[in-house]
JSON list of C-alpha atoms in Angstrom, two decimals:
[
{"chain": "T", "resi": 107, "resn": "UNK", "atom": "CA", "xyz": [43.70, 85.10, 80.53]},
{"chain": "T", "resi": 108, "resn": "UNK", "atom": "CA", "xyz": [46.15, 83.64, 83.09]},
{"chain": "T", "resi": 109, "resn": "UNK", "atom": "CA", "xyz": [49.04, 85.45, 81.39]},
{"chain": "T", "resi": 110, "resn": "UNK", "atom": "CA", "xyz": [47.10, 88.71, 81.58]},
{"chain": "T", "resi": 111, "resn": "UNK", "atom": "CA", "xyz": [46.44, 88.28, 85.30]},
{"chain": "T", "resi": 112, "resn": "UNK", "atom": "CA", "xyz": [50.10, 87.36, 85.91]},
{"chain": "T", "resi": 113, "resn": "UNK", "atom": "CA", "xyz": [51.23, 90.46, 84.00]},
{"chain": "T", "resi": 114, "resn": "UNK", "atom": "CA", "xyz": [48.81, 92.61, 86.00]},
{"chain": "T", "resi": 115, "resn": "UNK", "atom": "CA", "xyz": [50.10, 91.20, 89.32]},
{"chain": "T", "resi": 116, "resn": "UNK", "atom": "CA", "xyz": [53.74, 91.72, 88.27]},
{"chain": "T", "resi": 117, "resn": "UNK", "atom": "CA", "xyz": [52.99, 95.33, 87.29]},
{"chain": "T", "resi": 118, "resn": "UNK", "atom": "CA", "xyz": [51.16, 95.90, 90.57]},
{"chain": "T", "resi": 119, "resn": "UNK", "atom": "CA", "xyz": [54.08, 94.50, 92.60]},
{"chain": "T", "resi": 120, "resn": "UNK", "atom": "CA", "xyz": [56.57, 96.65, 90.65]},
{"chain": "T", "resi": 121, "resn": "UNK", "atom": "CA", "xyz": [54.46, 99.77, 91.16]},
{"chain": "T", "resi": 122, "resn": "UNK", "atom": "CA", "xyz": [54.15, 99.05, 94.88]},
{"chain": "T", "resi": 123, "resn": "UNK", "atom": "CA", "xyz": [57.90, 98.54, 95.26]},
{"chain": "T", "resi": 124, "resn": "UNK", "atom": "CA", "xyz": [58.64, 101.79, 93.41]},
{"chain": "T", "resi": 125, "resn": "UNK", "atom": "CA", "xyz": [56.17, 103.62, 95.66]},
{"chain": "T", "resi": 126, "resn": "UNK", "atom": "CA", "xyz": [57.75, 102.14, 98.82]},
{"chain": "T", "resi": 127, "resn": "UNK", "atom": "CA", "xyz": [61.20, 103.09, 97.53]},
{"chain": "T", "resi": 128, "resn": "UNK", "atom": "CA", "xyz": [60.05, 106.67, 96.85]},
{"chain": "T", "resi": 129, "resn": "UNK", "atom": "CA", "xyz": [58.62, 106.91, 100.38]},
{"chain": "T", "resi": 130, "resn": "UNK", "atom": "CA", "xyz": [61.91, 105.64, 101.82]},
{"chain": "T", "resi": 131, "resn": "UNK", "atom": "CA", "xyz": [63.81, 108.35, 99.93]},
{"chain": "T", "resi": 132, "resn": "UNK", "atom": "CA", "xyz": [61.65, 110.99, 101.66]},
{"chain": "T", "resi": 133, "resn": "UNK", "atom": "CA", "xyz": [62.50, 109.69, 105.15]},
{"chain": "T", "resi": 134, "resn": "UNK", "atom": "CA", "xyz": [65.58, 110.98, 106.96]},
{"chain": "T", "resi": 135, "resn": "UNK", "atom": "CA", "xyz": [67.26, 110.05, 110.21]},
{"chain": "T", "resi": 136, "resn": "UNK", "atom": "CA", "xyz": [68.93, 112.99, 111.95]},
{"chain": "T", "resi": 137, "resn": "UNK", "atom": "CA", "xyz": [71.64, 111.99, 114.42]},
{"chain": "T", "resi": 138, "resn": "UNK", "atom": "CA", "xyz": [73.63, 114.17, 116.82]},
{"chain": "T", "resi": 139, "resn": "UNK", "atom": "CA", "xyz": [74.87, 114.73, 120.38]},
{"chain": "T", "resi": 140, "resn": "UNK", "atom": "CA", "xyz": [74.24, 117.19, 123.20]},
{"chain": "T", "resi": 141, "resn": "UNK", "atom": "CA", "xyz": [77.04, 117.96, 125.63]},
{"chain": "T", "resi": 142, "resn": "UNK", "atom": "CA", "xyz": [77.81, 120.05, 128.70]},
{"chain": "T", "resi": 143, "resn": "UNK", "atom": "CA", "xyz": [80.80, 122.36, 128.22]},
{"chain": "T", "resi": 144, "resn": "UNK", "atom": "CA", "xyz": [82.22, 121.92, 131.72]},
{"chain": "T", "resi": 145, "resn": "UNK", "atom": "CA", "xyz": [85.07, 124.38, 131.02]},
{"chain": "T", "resi": 146, "resn": "UNK", "atom": "CA", "xyz": [82.86, 127.09, 129.46]},
{"chain": "T", "resi": 147, "resn": "UNK", "atom": "CA", "xyz": [85.29, 127.35, 126.55]},
{"chain": "T", "resi": 148, "resn": "UNK", "atom": "CA", "xyz": [82.77, 127.16, 123.69]},
{"chain": "T", "resi": 149, "resn": "UNK", "atom": "CA", "xyz": [83.59, 123.75, 122.28]},
{"chain": "T", "resi": 150, "resn": "UNK", "atom": "CA", "xyz": [83.87, 120.08, 123.22]},
{"chain": "T", "resi": 151, "resn": "UNK", "atom": "CA", "xyz": [86.89, 119.08, 125.29]},
{"chain": "T", "resi": 152, "resn": "UNK", "atom": "CA", "xyz": [88.03, 115.91, 127.02]},
{"chain": "T", "resi": 153, "resn": "UNK", "atom": "CA", "xyz": [86.17, 117.21, 130.11]},
{"chain": "T", "resi": 154, "resn": "UNK", "atom": "CA", "xyz": [82.84, 117.65, 128.30]},
{"chain": "T", "resi": 155, "resn": "UNK", "atom": "CA", "xyz": [80.07, 115.36, 129.44]},
{"chain": "T", "resi": 156, "resn": "UNK", "atom": "CA", "xyz": [77.18, 114.20, 127.31]},
{"chain": "T", "resi": 157, "resn": "UNK", "atom": "CA", "xyz": [73.67, 114.95, 128.55]},
{"chain": "T", "resi": 158, "resn": "UNK", "atom": "CA", "xyz": [71.07, 112.15, 128.62]},
{"chain": "T", "resi": 159, "resn": "UNK", "atom": "CA", "xyz": [67.42, 113.24, 128.62]},
{"chain": "T", "resi": 160, "resn": "UNK", "atom": "CA", "xyz": [67.98, 116.63, 127.00]},
{"chain": "T", "resi": 161, "resn": "UNK", "atom": "CA", "xyz": [65.35, 117.87, 124.56]},
{"chain": "T", "resi": 162, "resn": "UNK", "atom": "CA", "xyz": [66.06, 119.02, 120.98]},
{"chain": "T", "resi": 163, "resn": "UNK", "atom": "CA", "xyz": [63.83, 120.05, 118.11]},
{"chain": "T", "resi": 164, "resn": "UNK", "atom": "CA", "xyz": [64.18, 120.08, 114.34]},
{"chain": "T", "resi": 165, "resn": "UNK", "atom": "CA", "xyz": [62.77, 123.30, 112.91]},
{"chain": "T", "resi": 166, "resn": "UNK", "atom": "CA", "xyz": [62.34, 123.80, 109.17]},
{"chain": "T", "resi": 167, "resn": "UNK", "atom": "CA", "xyz": [61.51, 127.24, 107.79]},
{"chain": "T", "resi": 168, "resn": "UNK", "atom": "CA", "xyz": [60.33, 128.31, 104.37]},
{"chain": "T", "resi": 169, "resn": "UNK", "atom": "CA", "xyz": [63.20, 129.78, 102.32]},
{"chain": "T", "resi": 170, "resn": "UNK", "atom": "CA", "xyz": [61.14, 132.71, 101.04]},
{"chain": "T", "resi": 171, "resn": "UNK", "atom": "CA", "xyz": [58.99, 133.72, 104.01]},
{"chain": "T", "resi": 172, "resn": "UNK", "atom": "CA", "xyz": [61.06, 132.32, 106.92]},
{"chain": "T", "resi": 173, "resn": "UNK", "atom": "CA", "xyz": [57.79, 130.97, 108.34]},
{"chain": "T", "resi": 174, "resn": "UNK", "atom": "CA", "xyz": [58.02, 127.80, 110.42]},
{"chain": "T", "resi": 175, "resn": "UNK", "atom": "CA", "xyz": [56.90, 124.95, 108.16]},
{"chain": "T", "resi": 176, "resn": "UNK", "atom": "CA", "xyz": [57.79, 121.79, 110.12]},
{"chain": "T", "resi": 177, "resn": "UNK", "atom": "CA", "xyz": [58.88, 120.77, 113.61]},
{"chain": "T", "resi": 178, "resn": "UNK", "atom": "CA", "xyz": [59.60, 117.50, 115.36]},
{"chain": "T", "resi": 179, "resn": "UNK", "atom": "CA", "xyz": [61.14, 116.96, 118.81]},
{"chain": "T", "resi": 180, "resn": "UNK", "atom": "CA", "xyz": [63.31, 114.31, 120.36]},
{"chain": "T", "resi": 181, "resn": "UNK", "atom": "CA", "xyz": [65.34, 113.45, 123.47]},
{"chain": "T", "resi": 182, "resn": "UNK", "atom": "CA", "xyz": [68.90, 112.31, 123.97]},
{"chain": "T", "resi": 183, "resn": "UNK", "atom": "CA", "xyz": [69.60, 108.75, 125.11]},
{"chain": "T", "resi": 184, "resn": "UNK", "atom": "CA", "xyz": [71.89, 107.64, 127.96]},
{"chain": "T", "resi": 185, "resn": "UNK", "atom": "CA", "xyz": [74.94, 108.61, 125.84]},
{"chain": "T", "resi": 186, "resn": "UNK", "atom": "CA", "xyz": [73.67, 112.11, 125.04]},
{"chain": "T", "resi": 187, "resn": "UNK", "atom": "CA", "xyz": [72.80, 111.08, 121.46]},
{"chain": "T", "resi": 188, "resn": "UNK", "atom": "CA", "xyz": [69.53, 111.78, 119.69]},
{"chain": "T", "resi": 189, "resn": "UNK", "atom": "CA", "xyz": [68.02, 110.14, 116.64]},
{"chain": "T", "resi": 190, "resn": "UNK", "atom": "CA", "xyz": [65.02, 111.86, 115.11]},
{"chain": "T", "resi": 191, "resn": "UNK", "atom": "CA", "xyz": [63.05, 110.56, 112.14]},
{"chain": "T", "resi": 192, "resn": "UNK", "atom": "CA", "xyz": [61.81, 113.10, 109.60]},
{"chain": "T", "resi": 193, "resn": "UNK", "atom": "CA", "xyz": [59.15, 111.58, 107.37]},
{"chain": "T", "resi": 194, "resn": "UNK", "atom": "CA", "xyz": [59.21, 114.04, 104.48]},
{"chain": "T", "resi": 195, "resn": "UNK", "atom": "CA", "xyz": [61.58, 115.76, 102.09]},
{"chain": "T", "resi": 196, "resn": "UNK", "atom": "CA", "xyz": [62.10, 119.40, 103.17]},
{"chain": "T", "resi": 197, "resn": "UNK", "atom": "CA", "xyz": [63.72, 120.53, 99.88]},
{"chain": "T", "resi": 198, "resn": "UNK", "atom": "CA", "xyz": [62.50, 124.14, 99.89]},
{"chain": "T", "resi": 199, "resn": "UNK", "atom": "CA", "xyz": [63.26, 124.79, 103.56]},
{"chain": "T", "resi": 200, "resn": "UNK", "atom": "CA", "xyz": [66.15, 125.59, 105.86]},
{"chain": "T", "resi": 201, "resn": "UNK", "atom": "CA", "xyz": [66.28, 123.06, 108.70]},
{"chain": "T", "resi": 202, "resn": "UNK", "atom": "CA", "xyz": [68.11, 123.35, 112.00]},
{"chain": "T", "resi": 203, "resn": "UNK", "atom": "CA", "xyz": [68.33, 121.12, 115.04]},
{"chain": "T", "resi": 204, "resn": "UNK", "atom": "CA", "xyz": [68.00, 123.41, 118.07]},
{"chain": "T", "resi": 205, "resn": "UNK", "atom": "CA", "xyz": [68.53, 122.93, 121.79]},
{"chain": "T", "resi": 206, "resn": "UNK", "atom": "CA", "xyz": [65.32, 123.12, 123.81]},
{"chain": "T", "resi": 207, "resn": "UNK", "atom": "CA", "xyz": [66.14, 121.98, 127.35]},
{"chain": "T", "resi": 208, "resn": "UNK", "atom": "CA", "xyz": [69.10, 120.56, 129.22]},
{"chain": "T", "resi": 209, "resn": "UNK", "atom": "CA", "xyz": [68.60, 117.63, 131.56]},
{"chain": "T", "resi": 210, "resn": "UNK", "atom": "CA", "xyz": [71.17, 119.13, 133.97]},
{"chain": "T", "resi": 211, "resn": "UNK", "atom": "CA", "xyz": [70.10, 122.28, 135.86]},
{"chain": "T", "resi": 212, "resn": "UNK", "atom": "CA", "xyz": [73.78, 123.03, 136.58]},
{"chain": "T", "resi": 213, "resn": "UNK", "atom": "CA", "xyz": [74.48, 123.06, 132.84]},
{"chain": "T", "resi": 214, "resn": "UNK", "atom": "CA", "xyz": [71.46, 124.70, 131.26]},
{"chain": "T", "resi": 215, "resn": "UNK", "atom": "CA", "xyz": [72.74, 127.82, 129.48]},
{"chain": "T", "resi": 216, "resn": "UNK", "atom": "CA", "xyz": [72.75, 127.26, 125.70]},
{"chain": "T", "resi": 217, "resn": "UNK", "atom": "CA", "xyz": [76.17, 127.95, 124.22]},
{"chain": "T", "resi": 218, "resn": "UNK", "atom": "CA", "xyz": [75.65, 130.68, 121.62]},
{"chain": "T", "resi": 219, "resn": "UNK", "atom": "CA", "xyz": [76.94, 129.42, 118.30]},
{"chain": "T", "resi": 220, "resn": "UNK", "atom": "CA", "xyz": [76.67, 125.81, 119.46]},
{"chain": "T", "resi": 221, "resn": "UNK", "atom": "CA", "xyz": [72.94, 125.93, 120.22]},
{"chain": "T", "resi": 222, "resn": "UNK", "atom": "CA", "xyz": [71.83, 124.88, 116.74]},
{"chain": "T", "resi": 223, "resn": "UNK", "atom": "CA", "xyz": [73.05, 122.76, 113.84]},
{"chain": "T", "resi": 224, "resn": "UNK", "atom": "CA", "xyz": [71.98, 123.06, 110.20]},
{"chain": "T", "resi": 225, "resn": "UNK", "atom": "CA", "xyz": [70.87, 119.84, 108.47]},
{"chain": "T", "resi": 226, "resn": "UNK", "atom": "CA", "xyz": [69.98, 119.29, 104.82]},
{"chain": "T", "resi": 227, "resn": "UNK", "atom": "CA", "xyz": [66.79, 117.23, 104.58]},
{"chain": "T", "resi": 228, "resn": "UNK", "atom": "CA", "xyz": [66.33, 116.53, 100.90]},
{"chain": "T", "resi": 229, "resn": "UNK", "atom": "CA", "xyz": [67.30, 113.68, 98.63]},
{"chain": "T", "resi": 230, "resn": "UNK", "atom": "CA", "xyz": [67.78, 116.17, 95.78]},
{"chain": "T", "resi": 231, "resn": "UNK", "atom": "CA", "xyz": [71.42, 116.97, 96.66]},
{"chain": "T", "resi": 232, "resn": "UNK", "atom": "CA", "xyz": [73.58, 114.01, 95.65]},
{"chain": "T", "resi": 233, "resn": "UNK", "atom": "CA", "xyz": [73.82, 112.41, 99.10]},
{"chain": "T", "resi": 234, "resn": "UNK", "atom": "CA", "xyz": [73.23, 108.68, 98.95]},
{"chain": "T", "resi": 235, "resn": "UNK", "atom": "CA", "xyz": [72.44, 108.01, 102.61]},
{"chain": "T", "resi": 236, "resn": "UNK", "atom": "CA", "xyz": [69.26, 109.17, 104.30]},
{"chain": "T", "resi": 237, "resn": "UNK", "atom": "CA", "xyz": [71.11, 109.57, 107.60]},
{"chain": "T", "resi": 238, "resn": "UNK", "atom": "CA", "xyz": [72.08, 113.15, 108.38]},
{"chain": "T", "resi": 239, "resn": "UNK", "atom": "CA", "xyz": [74.73, 113.88, 111.02]},
{"chain": "T", "resi": 240, "resn": "UNK", "atom": "CA", "xyz": [74.27, 117.18, 112.85]},
{"chain": "T", "resi": 241, "resn": "UNK", "atom": "CA", "xyz": [77.15, 118.94, 114.61]},
{"chain": "T", "resi": 242, "resn": "UNK", "atom": "CA", "xyz": [77.21, 118.47, 118.38]},
{"chain": "T", "resi": 243, "resn": "UNK", "atom": "CA", "xyz": [75.36, 121.13, 120.36]},
{"chain": "T", "resi": 244, "resn": "UNK", "atom": "CA", "xyz": [76.23, 122.28, 123.84]},
{"chain": "T", "resi": 245, "resn": "UNK", "atom": "CA", "xyz": [75.13, 123.89, 127.07]},
{"chain": "T", "resi": 246, "resn": "UNK", "atom": "CA", "xyz": [77.51, 125.81, 129.33]},
{"chain": "T", "resi": 247, "resn": "UNK", "atom": "CA", "xyz": [78.18, 124.67, 132.89]},
{"chain": "T", "resi": 248, "resn": "UNK", "atom": "CA", "xyz": [77.37, 127.21, 135.63]},
{"chain": "T", "resi": 249, "resn": "UNK", "atom": "CA", "xyz": [80.95, 126.97, 136.93]},
{"chain": "T", "resi": 250, "resn": "UNK", "atom": "CA", "xyz": [84.04, 125.66, 135.13]},
{"chain": "T", "resi": 251, "resn": "UNK", "atom": "CA", "xyz": [85.79, 122.63, 136.60]},
{"chain": "T", "resi": 252, "resn": "UNK", "atom": "CA", "xyz": [88.97, 123.21, 138.60]},
{"chain": "T", "resi": 253, "resn": "UNK", "atom": "CA", "xyz": [90.89, 121.09, 136.09]},
{"chain": "T", "resi": 254, "resn": "UNK", "atom": "CA", "xyz": [89.96, 123.29, 133.10]},
{"chain": "T", "resi": 255, "resn": "UNK", "atom": "CA", "xyz": [93.18, 125.31, 133.15]},
{"chain": "T", "resi": 256, "resn": "UNK", "atom": "CA", "xyz": [95.18, 122.15, 132.60]},
{"chain": "T", "resi": 257, "resn": "UNK", "atom": "CA", "xyz": [92.74, 120.88, 129.97]},
{"chain": "T", "resi": 258, "resn": "UNK", "atom": "CA", "xyz": [92.87, 124.16, 128.06]},
{"chain": "T", "resi": 259, "resn": "UNK", "atom": "CA", "xyz": [96.68, 124.01, 128.04]},
{"chain": "T", "resi": 260, "resn": "UNK", "atom": "CA", "xyz": [96.34, 120.89, 125.89]},
{"chain": "T", "resi": 261, "resn": "UNK", "atom": "CA", "xyz": [94.69, 123.13, 123.29]},
{"chain": "T", "resi": 262, "resn": "UNK", "atom": "CA", "xyz": [97.30, 125.85, 123.83]},
{"chain": "T", "resi": 263, "resn": "UNK", "atom": "CA", "xyz": [94.71, 128.19, 125.35]},
{"chain": "T", "resi": 264, "resn": "UNK", "atom": "CA", "xyz": [94.86, 129.99, 128.65]},
{"chain": "T", "resi": 265, "resn": "UNK", "atom": "CA", "xyz": [91.93, 130.91, 130.90]},
{"chain": "T", "resi": 266, "resn": "UNK", "atom": "CA", "xyz": [92.48, 134.59, 130.02]},
{"chain": "T", "resi": 267, "resn": "UNK", "atom": "CA", "xyz": [91.27, 133.95, 126.46]},
{"chain": "T", "resi": 268, "resn": "UNK", "atom": "CA", "xyz": [87.77, 133.04, 127.68]}
]
């Protein structure tokens, strides 16, 4: 009888650990940054500043109907970085991190093309880690910095190209 109880307890512990492991596999951490494009050039430069306290949202839409299926919001920390936990596998959905609100009223215009970042939130894709890194997203400054001409020369651009 003692062997039977021991076997039952071992099976119960194994089942519980498998269940916990399966739940872990359905949890994802989405990490990214939000910046202010102080030169209004459309990408991060050495003059870009990161925006603490900005709001972002993960939106997942059904592949077939394009209906919104899941959302979760987060804020950037003092370094302009966000970390958002998604507690379920979104395998049949397209998921994007989108800009919601800038913390800087002088840099609040979402940069078209840099206002969202696609993330894959499923464990059914060969990725080992449950951490997903989203591309940086940016807002445009109301006015470019005076030093932007010199900064853009580093990238072999001139102000006329923007």
